[in-house]
Amino acid sequence: MTCSFIDDCPWHPFASKNDFELAEHILHTHLNREGRDSLFKVLKTQAGDHQSAYTINNESDFKEAWSKAENLLTKFTKETLTLDFRGEALKYDVHFRPLWEWTLNLLSDEALSPLFVWDAVKIFQLDEKTNEQMQIFNEPWTGDLLWEVQSSLPPGGKPLAYILYADKTRLSSFGTAKGYPVMARIANLPDAIRNGKGWGGGTVVGWLPISVTEYSHTGYAFKLPHSGKVIIIYPFICILSADYEEHCMMTLIRGTKSASPCPVCLVPNGELQDLLDEHPLWTTKEMQDLYNLVEEEGEEVLDESSLRPVENVFWTVSWDRLHAYHLGVFKHLLLQIIRLMNYSIANFPRWRNLKHFDNVTTFDFGDGVKFEHMSKQLLFTVHSVLRKEVHHDAYLLLKVIRSYVELDMYASMDVHIEKSIEEGRHLMNVFDAKLKVNDKQFKNPTSWKIPKVHTQQHFFNDIIAKGATKNYNTKVNESMHGPLKKAYQIQTNFKDVAEQILMMDHQYNIIMQIHQQIDRQKKHQEEENDDLSEDKNHIRQNQRIGTLDSKAMLHSLQATPKDPRTVGELENAFHSDPAYGRFRIWLGRFMTAFIKRVDEDAVVQGGFIKYMPDDTIRIYQTLTVTYQSLVNLKESADLLRCSPSFYNHPHYDGVIINTDKGAYIGQLIQLFEFHPFDLTVTDGGEHWKFQQDKDLGFYCLRARPRVFSQIVSIYSIIHGVLLVKDNSSDLSNGQDYFVVDTIDTDMFFRMKRLTGVLKYRNVASLKKD
């Protein structure tokens, strides 16, 4: 196997790999001059009389090494702009990384080059129910915008689409020092790279990027390094990703108090709350005509249109889920109900990748991610406090919140089809109706006539034009503020900080690029040295599968063994728990039936497997279940807990179990391995009463007594389920639970599929049964 772009010395221009790793360590640990000097002394002492493993032995060597490396990629440039303001000449220093030169750095990379997608596509999926072809929208090149742009280019022309993001950030803890970075991404690269943290992902390009409009008209001939093919590239800005305030600045409208405060359409200020009426869109031609009119008649004509007297080129603002929903609509909702949550929120069960809150009094109201995670928990923590009969106003608000959370599920989908967009638009109408009812009947209503409520009207249009919201959500860009703040606080002298911060950002980019080359070389060497034959590979696969069918490959145990170690010890440890009654008998019956399904001849006709008290058993506390997502069809995994003490609380997750009679929901009681099979005890979930609350959309479960618990194979578990206890349960009838279907988009649509034939009832009626 050969590869033309494998570098024998990928750490170049550093003299050795050791030198590169030393420079990388110093950068990542934010060592200042004093810290670097101390490190060099330690390395020199360790080397003693032997030759040092490094050629960087002091500050002078360190600076010389970096001076060579800094030329690998496009550096930042500083220019001074002079602007006239009321007769006074104001000068501003602007730092920028030339956008086109940065683009050429990426295009010239032989590893990244083949990953660029140069042609817009339209992908369709067959709807089995209607037998209709449904268009799919996910990456930017699946949207209508790139299709229209490429259709307008000369034959053979290829669109190069930029995603630009801008937002102010506080550099100091007290907010006295601020930065205004502009970040860029290339929409032609796949999501995993474009939105990743490595080389090819987002890059700071300064305050304002240098213009690339020349090539957008004439095209730029570029020879692809991996294939030698010459293509004609036409760059354009596809997406402007920002918060509402930045969108106002980018489009130069006058903001929230103007006559038409939306940067996308001409909605009047007094109609921002109405999500059903559509309004004319801002267009470049209309703005050009208006601009020309201003040249003739003066600035007064702009007041009615809410514009400023500056010529605009792009109207490519994109709806931002982070600021519009999590820091916008939901923040507005949360503030009305937050005082009721303190007690209940701490008892919400933990789940992988879901933030856990001990209280809300110390909640960070500037963290959009926490708002997103809070939105998934709020309804389940306050529903028992806010009863419909007693708290009429607040209950109306809960119905609005449920509608919002469902809309957010559609907004967060990685992949859309025309059907899901149609469903989402219907939900938008439902949200609008509930919001209006809440506004009319709430005693102290909050004004919903704000731009962030209105702008959600446009996000389905954005999905059709530019793909899924992940392509323009500011969430991925906001995470890049952290390193800039850290660089300011640790590695600058607090004077002329822009140049120092941007130099460190430049060094980070160089480190990422070199690291990619080193990883590529390592992978290539491993492939070259891999002398396994097809037979050995076949043996390796069989060792993974064992004696079970291919479903076993989809699940894996993460073992944390604990006592008891035999069947008898397990029975004695839980002798008072009805779930373990006649445990050995049920285990024998299960294993007999299970083995017969694998091999009919493995058990003598009429035979029955029996287990003795001293038979070995092994207990586990975690289970990883792997499944294919219903939304993006990619492999996903749930990490499930079955532990008497997880963060000092009992934690037993729910599961979806697949059987010959269909799927049902159960709750883990015990995870154990009985060689050669991995088993679990669940609480007989098929006997649970299963209804959906029609007001708040809860999926309500009631467990039958634990005596009905069953033994199942872990290979029949197809998904995890986050279950929340209903604190208002009448325990004499059994513990009630709610399924948190909004934990992610896969679970949201999976529950819809599982409950297609269920009747809708209120939680109250379920409790009366």
CSV table of C-alpha atoms in Angstrom, one decimal, residues 44 48 81 86 139 171 175 202 216 229 289 373 383 387 457 492 518 534 584 613 632 640 716 721:
chain,number,residue,atom,x,y,z
A,44,LYS,CA,18.9,19.9,30.9
A,48,GLY,CA,23.1,15.3,32.4
A,81,LEU,CA,-8.7,51.9,8.9
A,86,ARG,CA,-19.1,63.8,11.9
A,139,GLU,CA,-25.2,18.9,4.8
A,171,LEU,CA,-11.8,38.3,27.7
A,175,GLY,CA,-15.9,41.9,31.3
A,202,GLY,CA,-13.4,26.6,12.5
A,216,SER,CA,-16.9,35.2,-7.0
A,229,LYS,CA,-7.7,17.8,-11.7
A,289,ASP,CA,-33.0,50.2,-5.2
A,373,HIS,CA,-30.3,20.6,29.1
A,383,HIS,CA,-45.6,18.9,36.9
A,387,ARG,CA,-51.5,21.0,39.2
A,457,GLN,CA,-40.6,31.3,11.7
A,492,THR,CA,-0.6,38.2,27.5
A,518,ILE,CA,1.9,12.9,12.2
A,534,GLU,CA,-7.5,-13.1,5.7
A,584,ARG,CA,-32.5,-20.4,40.0
A,613,PRO,CA,-26.0,-22.4,44.7
A,632,ASN,CA,-29.3,10.1,10.8
A,640,LEU,CA,-26.8,2.4,31.0
A,716,SER,CA,-32.4,-8.3,23.3
A,721,VAL,CA,-34.6,4.8,28.3
